[in-house]
CSV table of C-alpha atoms in Angstrom, one decimal:
chain,number,residue,atom,x,y,z
A,380,MET,CA,-33.9,-12.9,-36.7
A,381,GLU,CA,-30.0,-12.2,-35.1
A,382,ARG,CA,-29.9,-8.9,-37.3
A,383,LYS,CA,-32.7,-7.5,-35.6
A,384,LEU,CA,-31.5,-8.4,-32.4
A,385,TYR,CA,-28.5,-6.8,-32.7
A,386,GLU,CA,-30.4,-3.7,-33.7
A,387,ALA,CA,-32.2,-3.9,-30.6
A,388,ALA,CA,-29.3,-3.9,-28.5
A,389,MET,CA,-27.9,-1.1,-30.5
A,390,ALA,CA,-31.1,1.1,-30.0
A,391,GLY,CA,-31.5,-0.1,-26.8
A,392,SER,CA,-35.4,-1.1,-27.5
A,393,VAL,CA,-36.5,-3.7,-24.6
A,394,ASN,CA,-39.8,-3.9,-26.3
A,395,THR,CA,-38.5,-5.2,-29.5
A,396,LEU,CA,-36.1,-7.4,-27.6
A,397,LEU,CA,-39.3,-8.8,-25.8
A,398,GLU,CA,-41.0,-9.3,-29.3
A,399,LEU,CA,-38.2,-11.3,-30.6
A,400,ARG,CA,-38.5,-13.3,-27.6
A,401,GLN,CA,-42.1,-14.4,-28.8
A,402,GLN,CA,-40.9,-15.0,-31.9
A,403,ASP,CA,-38.3,-17.1,-30.7
A,404,PRO,CA,-37.6,-18.3,-27.3
A,405,LEU,CA,-33.8,-19.4,-28.1
A,406,ILE,CA,-33.0,-15.5,-29.8
A,407,VAL,CA,-30.9,-14.9,-27.0
A,408,GLU,CA,-29.4,-18.2,-27.4
A,409,ARG,CA,-28.6,-18.7,-31.2
A,410,PRO,CA,-25.5,-15.4,-30.8
A,411,THR,CA,-23.5,-17.6,-28.8
A,412,VAL,CA,-24.0,-21.0,-30.4
A,413,ASN,CA,-22.9,-19.2,-33.9
A,414,CYS,CA,-19.9,-18.4,-32.2
A,415,LEU,CA,-20.1,-14.5,-32.8
A,416,SER,CA,-17.4,-12.1,-31.4
A,417,GLU,CA,-20.1,-10.0,-29.3
A,418,THR,CA,-23.2,-10.8,-27.2
A,419,PRO,CA,-26.1,-8.1,-27.6
A,420,LEU,CA,-25.0,-7.6,-24.0
A,421,HIS,CA,-21.6,-6.5,-25.1
A,422,VAL,CA,-23.4,-4.0,-27.2
A,423,ALA,CA,-25.6,-2.6,-24.3
A,424,ALA,CA,-22.7,-2.6,-22.0
A,425,LEU,CA,-20.9,-0.3,-25.0
A,426,LEU,CA,-23.3,1.7,-25.6
A,427,GLY,CA,-25.0,2.2,-21.9
A,428,HIS,CA,-28.4,0.6,-22.5
A,429,GLU,CA,-29.0,-0.2,-18.7
A,430,ASP,CA,-32.9,-1.4,-19.5
A,431,PHE,CA,-31.5,-3.4,-22.1
A,432,ALA,CA,-29.0,-4.8,-20.3
A,433,LYS,CA,-30.2,-6.2,-17.3
A,434,GLU,CA,-33.5,-7.0,-19.3
A,435,ILE,CA,-31.2,-9.4,-21.4
A,436,LEU,CA,-30.1,-11.0,-18.1
A,437,ARG,CA,-33.2,-11.8,-16.5
A,438,GLN,CA,-33.8,-13.7,-19.8
A,439,LYS,CA,-30.5,-15.3,-19.9
A,440,PRO,CA,-27.8,-14.5,-17.0
A,441,ARG,CA,-25.2,-17.5,-18.2
A,442,ILE,CA,-24.8,-14.5,-21.2
A,443,ALA,CA,-22.9,-12.3,-18.9
A,444,GLU,CA,-20.2,-14.9,-19.1
A,445,GLU,CA,-19.4,-14.8,-22.3
A,446,LEU,CA,-16.0,-13.1,-24.1
A,447,ASP,CA,-15.3,-11.3,-27.3
A,448,SER,CA,-12.3,-11.7,-29.4
A,449,ARG,CA,-10.5,-10.0,-26.8
A,450,LYS,CA,-11.4,-11.8,-24.6
A,451,SER,CA,-13.5,-8.9,-22.9
A,452,SER,CA,-16.9,-9.9,-20.7
A,453,ALA,CA,-19.7,-7.2,-20.5
A,454,LEU,CA,-18.3,-6.3,-17.3
A,455,HIS,CA,-15.2,-5.3,-18.7
A,456,ILE,CA,-16.5,-2.9,-21.4
A,457,ALA,CA,-19.4,-1.9,-18.8
A,458,SER,CA,-16.2,-1.0,-16.8
A,459,GLN,CA,-14.7,1.0,-18.8
A,460,LYS,CA,-16.9,3.1,-20.4
A,461,GLY,CA,-18.2,3.7,-16.5
A,462,TYR,CA,-21.8,2.6,-16.5
A,463,VAL,CA,-22.1,2.0,-12.9
A,464,GLY,CA,-25.7,0.6,-13.9
A,465,ILE,CA,-24.6,-2.2,-15.9
A,466,VAL,CA,-21.9,-3.3,-13.4
A,467,LYS,CA,-24.4,-3.3,-10.6
A,468,ALA,CA,-26.7,-5.4,-12.4
A,469,LEU,CA,-23.2,-7.7,-14.0
A,470,LEU,CA,-22.3,-8.1,-10.6
A,471,GLN,CA,-25.5,-9.5,-8.9
A,472,VAL,CA,-24.7,-12.3,-11.5
A,473,ILE,CA,-20.8,-12.8,-12.0
A,474,PRO,CA,-19.8,-11.2,-8.5
A,475,ASP,CA,-16.8,-13.4,-8.9
A,476,LYS,CA,-15.6,-12.3,-12.7
A,477,CYS,CA,-14.0,-9.2,-11.5
A,478,SER,CA,-10.4,-10.9,-11.7
A,479,ASP,CA,-10.9,-12.4,-14.8
A,480,THR,CA,-8.4,-10.5,-17.9
A,481,ASP,CA,-8.9,-9.8,-21.2
A,482,VAL,CA,-6.2,-10.3,-23.7
A,483,ASP,CA,-4.1,-7.5,-22.0
A,484,GLY,CA,-4.5,-9.0,-19.2
A,485,ARG,CA,-6.3,-6.1,-17.4
A,486,ASN,CA,-9.5,-6.8,-15.0
A,487,PRO,CA,-12.7,-4.7,-14.5
A,488,LEU,CA,-10.6,-2.7,-11.9
A,489,HIS,CA,-7.6,-1.9,-14.1
A,490,LEU,CA,-10.0,-0.6,-17.0
A,491,ALA,CA,-12.0,1.5,-14.7
A,492,ALA,CA,-8.9,3.0,-13.0
A,493,MET,CA,-7.4,3.8,-16.0
A,494,ARG,CA,-10.5,6.0,-16.9
A,495,GLY,CA,-10.8,7.5,-13.5
A,496,HIS,CA,-14.4,5.5,-12.9
A,497,ILE,CA,-14.6,5.9,-8.9
A,498,ASP,CA,-18.2,5.0,-8.7
A,499,VAL,CA,-17.4,1.9,-10.7
A,500,LEU,CA,-14.4,1.4,-9.0
A,501,GLU,CA,-16.1,1.2,-5.5
A,502,GLU,CA,-18.8,-1.2,-7.1
A,503,LEU,CA,-15.8,-3.9,-8.4
A,504,ALA,CA,-13.7,-3.1,-5.0
A,505,ARG,CA,-16.8,-4.3,-3.0
A,506,ALA,CA,-17.5,-7.0,-4.9
A,507,LYS,CA,-14.2,-8.6,-5.3
A,508,PRO,CA,-11.5,-6.7,-3.0
A,509,ASP,CA,-8.2,-9.1,-4.2
A,510,ALA,CA,-8.7,-8.0,-7.7
A,511,ALA,CA,-7.1,-4.7,-7.3
A,512,SER,CA,-4.0,-6.4,-6.1
A,513,ALA,CA,-3.3,-8.2,-9.8
A,514,ARG,CA,-0.2,-7.3,-11.8
A,515,LEU,CA,-0.4,-6.9,-15.6
A,516,ILE,CA,2.1,-8.5,-17.8
A,517,TRP,CA,4.6,-6.1,-17.5
A,518,GLY,CA,4.5,-6.6,-13.6
A,519,GLU,CA,2.4,-3.0,-13.2
A,520,THR,CA,0.4,-2.6,-10.6
A,521,ILE,CA,-3.5,-0.6,-10.3
A,522,LEU,CA,-1.6,2.1,-9.4
A,523,HIS,CA,1.2,2.1,-12.0
A,524,LEU,CA,-2.5,2.8,-14.3
A,525,CYS,CA,-3.2,5.4,-12.3
A,526,VAL,CA,-0.4,7.1,-12.6
A,527,LYS,CA,0.4,6.2,-16.5
A,528,HIS,CA,-2.9,7.6,-17.5
A,529,ASN,CA,-2.9,10.9,-14.6
A,530,GLN,CA,-6.0,9.6,-13.1
A,531,LEU,CA,-5.2,11.6,-9.5
A,532,GLU,CA,-8.9,10.8,-7.9
A,533,ALA,CA,-8.8,7.4,-8.7
A,534,LEU,CA,-4.9,7.0,-7.4
A,535,LYS,CA,-6.6,8.8,-4.0
A,536,PHE,CA,-9.0,6.4,-3.4
A,537,LEU,CA,-7.6,3.7,-4.0
A,538,LEU,CA,-4.9,4.4,-1.9
A,539,GLU,CA,-7.2,5.7,0.8
A,540,ASN,CA,-9.8,2.4,0.7
A,541,MET,CA,-6.5,-0.5,0.3
A,542,GLY,CA,-3.6,0.6,3.1
A,543,ASP,CA,-1.9,-1.8,1.3
A,544,SER,CA,1.8,-0.6,2.0
A,545,GLU,CA,3.6,-3.9,-0.4
A,546,LEU,CA,1.4,-2.5,-3.6
A,547,LEU,CA,2.3,1.5,-2.8
A,548,ASN,CA,6.1,0.6,-3.1
A,549,ALA,CA,5.3,-2.4,-6.0
A,550,LYS,CA,7.8,-1.8,-9.1
A,551,ASP,CA,7.3,-3.1,-12.1
A,552,ASP,CA,9.7,-5.4,-14.5
A,553,TYR,CA,11.6,-2.3,-15.1
A,554,GLY,CA,11.5,-1.3,-11.4
A,555,MET,CA,9.6,1.5,-11.4
A,556,THR,CA,7.4,2.7,-8.8
A,557,ILE,CA,4.6,4.7,-9.3
A,558,LEU,CA,6.6,7.5,-7.7
A,559,HIS,CA,8.9,7.5,-10.2
A,560,LEU,CA,6.7,7.1,-12.8
A,561,ALA,CA,4.8,10.7,-11.8
A,562,VAL,CA,8.0,12.4,-11.4
A,563,ALA,CA,9.1,11.2,-15.4
A,564,ASP,CA,5.9,12.9,-16.1
A,565,LYS,CA,6.1,15.6,-14.0
A,566,GLN,CA,2.5,15.1,-12.1
A,567,ILE,CA,3.4,17.7,-9.1
A,568,GLU,CA,-0.3,16.5,-7.8
A,569,ALA,CA,0.5,13.0,-7.3
A,570,ILE,CA,4.3,13.4,-6.9
A,571,LYS,CA,2.1,15.6,-3.9
A,572,LEU,CA,0.2,13.3,-2.6
A,573,LEU,CA,2.5,10.4,-2.4
A,574,THR,CA,5.1,12.4,-0.7
A,575,THR,CA,2.9,14.1,1.8
A,576,SER,CA,0.0,11.6,2.4
A,577,THR,CA,1.8,8.2,2.0
A,578,ALA,CA,4.6,5.8,3.4
A,579,ILE,CA,6.2,5.5,-0.5
A,580,GLU,CA,10.0,5.2,-0.4
A,581,VAL,CA,11.2,8.4,-2.1
A,582,ASN,CA,14.9,6.5,-2.8
A,583,ALA,CA,13.4,3.1,-4.3
A,584,VAL,CA,16.2,2.4,-7.4
A,585,THR,CA,14.9,1.2,-10.6
A,586,ALA,CA,16.3,-1.8,-12.8
A,587,ASN,CA,19.1,0.7,-14.1
A,588,GLY,CA,20.0,2.1,-10.9
A,589,PHE,CA,18.1,5.5,-10.8
A,590,THR,CA,15.7,7.4,-7.7
A,591,ALA,CA,13.2,9.4,-8.5
A,592,TRP,CA,16.0,12.5,-7.8
A,593,ASP,CA,17.7,11.3,-11.0
A,594,ILE,CA,15.1,10.7,-13.0
A,595,LEU,CA,13.9,14.6,-12.2
A,596,ALA,CA,18.2,15.2,-13.1
A,597,GLN,CA,17.9,13.4,-16.3
A,598,SER,CA,14.5,15.0,-17.7
A,599,LYS,CA,14.0,17.4,-19.7
A,600,ARG,CA,14.1,20.7,-18.3
A,601,ASP,CA,10.3,22.2,-17.4
A,602,THR,CA,8.9,24.8,-15.5
A,603,LYS,CA,7.4,22.2,-12.6
A,604,ASP,CA,10.9,21.3,-11.7
A,605,TRP,CA,11.7,23.5,-8.9
A,606,ASP,CA,8.8,22.3,-7.4
A,607,ILE,CA,8.8,19.0,-8.1
A,608,GLY,CA,12.6,19.4,-6.6
A,609,GLU,CA,11.2,20.8,-3.4
A,610,LEU,CA,8.3,18.1,-2.9
A,611,LEU,CA,11.2,15.4,-3.3
A,612,ARG,CA,13.8,17.2,-1.2
A,613,ARG,CA,11.0,17.9,1.3
A,614,ALA,CA,10.4,14.1,1.2
A,615,GLY,CA,14.4,13.0,2.2
A,616,ALA,CA,15.1,12.2,-1.9
A,617,ILE,CA,18.6,11.8,-2.6
A,618,SER,CA,20.8,10.7,-5.7
A,619,ALA,CA,21.6,7.0,-6.5
A,620,GLN,CA,25.2,7.7,-5.9
A,621,ASP,CA,24.7,9.5,-2.6
A,622,LEU,CA,23.2,6.3,-0.9
A,623,GLN,CA,26.5,4.3,-2.0
A,624,LEU,CA,27.6,7.0,0.9
A,625,PRO,CA,28.7,6.0,4.5
A,626,ALA,CA,26.0,6.1,6.7
A,627,ASN,CA,27.3,8.8,8.9
A,628,GLU,CA,27.2,10.8,5.5
A,629,LEU,CA,23.9,9.9,4.1
A,630,ALA,CA,22.6,10.9,7.3
A,631,VAL,CA,24.3,14.3,7.0
A,632,ILE,CA,22.7,14.6,3.4
A,633,GLN,CA,19.8,13.4,4.1
A,634,THR,CA,19.4,16.1,7.5
A,635,ASN,CA,20.8,19.3,5.5
A,636,SER,CA,17.7,18.4,3.2
A,637,VAL,CA,15.2,18.8,5.9
A,638,THR,CA,16.6,21.7,7.3
A,639,SER,CA,16.4,23.3,3.9
A,640,HIS,CA,13.0,22.7,3.7
A,641,GLU,CA,12.2,23.4,7.2
A,642,ASN,CA,13.5,26.9,6.4
A,643,ASN,CA,11.6,27.1,3.3
A,644,GLN,CA,8.5,26.7,5.5
A,645,LYS,CA,9.3,29.2,7.9
A,646,HIS,CA,9.6,31.8,4.7
A,647,GLU,CA,6.1,30.2,3.9
A,648,GLY,CA,4.6,30.8,6.9
A,649,LYS,CA,5.3,34.4,7.1
A,650,LYS,CA,2.5,37.0,6.4
A,651,ASP,CA,3.0,41.0,5.4
A,652,LEU,CA,1.3,43.7,6.5
A,653,LYS,CA,-1.8,42.7,5.1
A,654,GLY,CA,-2.2,39.4,6.8
A,655,THR,CA,-1.1,37.4,3.3
A,656,PRO,CA,1.2,34.6,3.7
A,657,TRP,CA,4.1,35.7,2.8
A,658,ASN,CA,5.8,34.1,-0.5
A,659,LEU,CA,9.8,33.8,-1.6
A,660,ASP,CA,9.1,33.0,-4.7
A,661,ASP,CA,6.1,35.6,-4.9
A,662,TRP,CA,8.1,38.5,-3.3
A,663,LEU,CA,11.1,38.1,-5.8
A,664,GLU,CA,8.7,38.5,-8.7
A,665,LYS,CA,7.5,41.3,-7.4
A,666,LYS,CA,11.2,42.6,-7.1
A,667,ARG,CA,11.9,42.0,-10.6
A,668,ASN,CA,9.3,43.8,-11.7
A,669,ALA,CA,10.1,46.6,-9.9
A,670,ALA,CA,13.7,46.7,-11.0
A,671,MET,CA,12.7,46.6,-14.2
A,672,VAL,CA,10.5,49.2,-14.3
A,673,VAL,CA,13.4,51.6,-12.4
A,674,ALA,CA,16.0,50.5,-14.8
A,675,SER,CA,13.9,51.8,-17.9
A,676,VAL,CA,13.5,54.7,-16.4
A,677,ILE,CA,16.7,55.6,-15.5
A,678,SER,CA,18.2,54.1,-18.6
A,679,THR,CA,16.0,56.2,-20.8
A,680,MET,CA,16.9,59.2,-18.8
A,681,GLY,CA,20.9,58.4,-19.2
A,682,PHE,CA,19.8,58.4,-22.8
A,683,GLN,CA,17.8,62.0,-23.4
A,684,ALA,CA,21.2,63.4,-21.0
A,685,ALA,CA,23.8,62.3,-23.4
A,686,VAL,CA,21.3,63.4,-26.5
A,687,ASP,CA,21.2,67.2,-24.9
A,688,PRO,CA,23.8,67.7,-22.9
A,689,PRO,CA,23.8,70.7,-20.6
A,690,GLN,CA,26.4,73.6,-22.3
A,691,SER,CA,29.6,73.8,-19.9
A,692,PRO,CA,33.2,73.9,-19.6
A,693,GLN,CA,35.0,70.5,-20.4
A,694,LEU,CA,36.0,69.6,-17.2
A,695,ALA,CA,32.6,69.6,-15.6
A,696,ALA,CA,31.5,68.6,-19.0
A,697,SER,CA,33.9,65.1,-19.3
A,698,SER,CA,32.5,64.5,-15.1
A,699,PHE,CA,28.7,64.7,-16.9
A,700,VAL,CA,29.9,62.3,-19.4
A,701,VAL,CA,31.4,59.5,-17.4
A,702,TRP,CA,28.8,60.1,-14.3
A,703,ASN,CA,26.0,59.7,-17.1
A,704,THR,CA,27.4,56.9,-18.8
A,705,ILE,CA,28.1,54.6,-15.8
A,706,GLY,CA,24.5,55.0,-14.8
A,707,PHE,CA,22.9,54.5,-18.4
A,708,LEU,CA,24.9,51.4,-18.6
A,709,ALA,CA,24.5,49.8,-15.4
A,710,SER,CA,20.4,50.2,-16.5
A,711,LEU,CA,21.1,48.4,-19.6
A,712,SER,CA,23.0,45.5,-17.5
A,713,LEU,CA,19.9,45.4,-15.1
A,714,ILE,CA,17.6,45.2,-17.6
A,715,LEU,CA,19.8,42.4,-19.8
A,716,LEU,CA,19.9,40.4,-15.8
A,717,LEU,CA,16.5,40.1,-15.6
A,718,ILE,CA,15.6,39.3,-19.0
A,719,ILE,CA,18.2,36.2,-19.8
A,720,ASP,CA,17.6,35.2,-15.8
A,721,LEU,CA,21.0,33.6,-14.8
A,722,PRO,CA,20.2,30.0,-13.3
A,723,ILE,CA,22.0,30.8,-9.9
A,724,ASN,CA,20.7,30.6,-6.7
A,725,ARG,CA,17.9,33.3,-6.3
A,726,ILE,CA,19.1,35.2,-3.2
A,727,LEU,CA,22.3,35.5,-4.6
A,728,PHE,CA,20.6,36.8,-8.1
A,729,ALA,CA,18.8,39.0,-6.1
A,730,TRP,CA,21.8,40.4,-4.3
A,731,ILE,CA,23.8,41.1,-8.0
A,732,LEU,CA,20.3,43.3,-8.9
A,733,ALA,CA,20.5,45.2,-5.8
A,734,TRP,CA,24.0,45.7,-6.2
A,735,ILE,CA,23.8,46.8,-9.9
A,736,MET,CA,20.8,48.9,-9.3
A,737,SER,CA,22.6,51.2,-6.2
A,738,LEU,CA,25.4,51.6,-8.6
A,739,ALA,CA,22.7,52.9,-11.1
A,740,ILE,CA,21.3,55.0,-8.7
A,741,VAL,CA,24.5,56.4,-7.4
A,742,ALA,CA,26.0,57.3,-10.6
A,743,MET,CA,22.1,59.3,-11.4
A,744,ALA,CA,22.5,61.3,-8.0
A,745,ILE,CA,26.5,62.2,-9.5
A,746,THR,CA,25.0,62.8,-12.5
A,747,TYR,CA,22.3,65.7,-11.3
A,748,ILE,CA,25.0,67.3,-9.0
A,749,VAL,CA,27.3,67.6,-12.0
A,750,SER,CA,24.5,69.1,-14.1
A,751,ILE,CA,23.7,71.6,-11.4
A,752,ALA,CA,27.0,72.3,-11.2
A,753,LEU,CA,27.0,73.0,-14.5
A,754,ILE,CA,24.1,74.8,-15.8
A,755,GLY,CA,23.9,77.1,-12.3
A,756,ASP,CA,26.3,79.4,-10.9
A,757,PRO,CA,28.8,77.7,-9.1
A,758,ASN,CA,28.8,80.7,-6.4
A,759,SER,CA,24.8,80.7,-5.8
A,760,SER,CA,23.4,79.7,-2.6
A,761,TYR,CA,21.2,77.1,-4.5
A,762,SER,CA,23.7,75.4,-6.1
A,763,ASN,CA,25.4,74.7,-2.9
A,764,ASN,CA,22.4,74.0,-1.0
A,765,THR,CA,21.3,71.7,-3.6
A,766,THR,CA,24.7,69.6,-3.8
A,767,SER,CA,24.7,69.6,-0.3
A,768,ALA,CA,21.6,67.9,-0.2
A,769,VAL,CA,22.1,65.3,-2.5
A,770,LEU,CA,26.0,64.9,-0.9
A,771,VAL,CA,23.9,63.9,3.0
A,772,TRP,CA,21.5,61.9,1.3
A,773,MET,CA,23.8,59.5,-0.5
A,774,ALA,CA,26.0,59.9,2.5
A,775,ALA,CA,22.6,58.3,4.7
A,776,VAL,CA,21.9,55.7,2.0
A,777,GLY,CA,24.9,55.0,1.8
A,778,ILE,CA,25.8,54.4,5.8
A,779,VAL,CA,22.2,52.7,6.1
A,780,SER,CA,22.9,49.9,3.2
A,781,ALA,CA,26.2,49.2,4.4
A,782,LEU,CA,25.1,48.5,8.2
A,783,VAL,CA,21.8,46.5,6.7
A,784,HIS,CA,24.0,44.3,4.6
A,785,ILE,CA,27.1,44.2,7.3
A,786,SER,CA,24.2,42.8,9.5
A,787,ARG,CA,23.1,40.5,7.0
A,788,LEU,CA,26.3,38.8,6.3
A,789,MET,CA,27.0,38.4,10.0
A,790,VAL,CA,23.5,36.4,10.3
A,791,MET,CA,24.1,33.9,7.2
A,792,MET,CA,28.0,33.6,8.7
A,793,ILE,CA,26.1,32.7,12.8
A,794,LYS,CA,23.6,30.3,10.8
A,795,ARG,CA,26.5,28.8,8.5
A,796,MET,CA,28.8,28.4,11.7
A,797,ARG,CA,25.6,27.0,13.8
A,798,LYS,CA,24.3,24.0,10.8
A,799,SER,CA,28.3,23.3,10.4
A,800,ILE,CA,28.1,22.6,13.9
A,801,ARG,CA,25.1,20.6,14.3
A,802,ARG,CA,26.2,18.5,11.4
A,803,LEU,CA,30.0,17.7,12.9
A,804,SER,CA,27.6,16.9,16.3
A,805,HIS,CA,25.6,14.7,14.1
A,806,ILE,CA,28.7,12.6,12.6
A,807,GLN,CA,30.1,12.5,15.8
A,808,ALA,CA,26.7,10.7,17.0
A,809,GLN,CA,26.6,8.7,14.3
A,810,ASP,CA,30.2,7.2,15.3
A,811,GLY,CA,29.2,6.4,19.1
A,812,ARG,CA,31.7,9.1,20.2
A,813,ASP,CA,30.9,12.2,22.4
A,814,TYR,CA,31.4,15.6,20.9
A,815,GLU,CA,31.7,19.0,22.8
A,816,PRO,CA,31.4,22.1,20.2
A,817,PRO,CA,34.0,24.6,21.6
A,818,ILE,CA,32.2,27.3,20.8
A,819,ALA,CA,28.3,26.4,21.3
A,820,SER,CA,28.4,28.3,24.9
A,821,VAL,CA,29.0,31.7,22.8
A,822,LEU,CA,26.8,31.1,19.6
């Protein structure tokens, strides 16, 4: 009879349950009397047989309190599996059992959060709100479980509905907050949520003395590191070593971090001529692609000219070879730099590429002039006019480029001077002394 009862539970057959109940009114009592590990309700909760679970609860409500060998009730199992109908039926019978823990110290809310079952979380939190604050055996909270198991939606739900700053910044037994875990696992969306929408302590220190910034710096290199670093800097994250600095120096570091991100936001707010939001990374990537194409074309031209040079007097031919070689090597250097992608400041890298590209273009222009002189009549108006046109073009481009670079350099220097003055002013204000920038009126 007990075997038939379990077969009915596995099949979810309510009719078989009713027939067995008519044959033996105590059939539902026997599994618990015989100390079997799992009750038919456990089986129904595991397989999602909602009608069977409701019927057996109607016949014997207290069966919902029975535990298996891992101290799990049917509510634990249904919550972990995400069967919200069975969860609702169980909560009508045992609403206070949401805080009961299994052998691993996890209650039904913990299990639902680990699997990301938002609808189940909502029902459980409504029945027993305090259960969400329970800690696990290693001091972990339900928020730690959400991050560990990468359940972003469950994390959002709990943060929106709990509003507990103490739980938000809680540490496990290793001193890890949920931000530490998110950074260690490179979960960009979770980091963005925590640093922009919550009051998370971005510079909390672990038991080993590490901040979230330190964890990122020590982690294995990844393509996500730049975005994570930007989010952390925007939130004012610093290293544990910087936390030991005096208050005035610490304030300067945090101010610089915020200022850097404000500048990035200004760039991100720009739009191109088509109205598309301007992004520095996208702009640099487009420039890199264009530079690669141009460098490939120049290197091809240089190689072709080297294997089939114009026939000419020795002196002119040597000039042709020299300038053609300069342009060829410059283009190859440009291609090499674009491939290896030096780990330096993006703007500095773009400037280096621009100067090498300029050298390659100038060398190709001079090679063209020499070629005209070699293959044409030096006294003809065609050769003279062509040479003059190229020289005028080079001079005009050189003057414009010089003016642009000089103006950019001056703007950069002025901005740096202003930042230095603001930093000094901030430090003096922290020390309680008045400070009057000597050239503030000029700038």
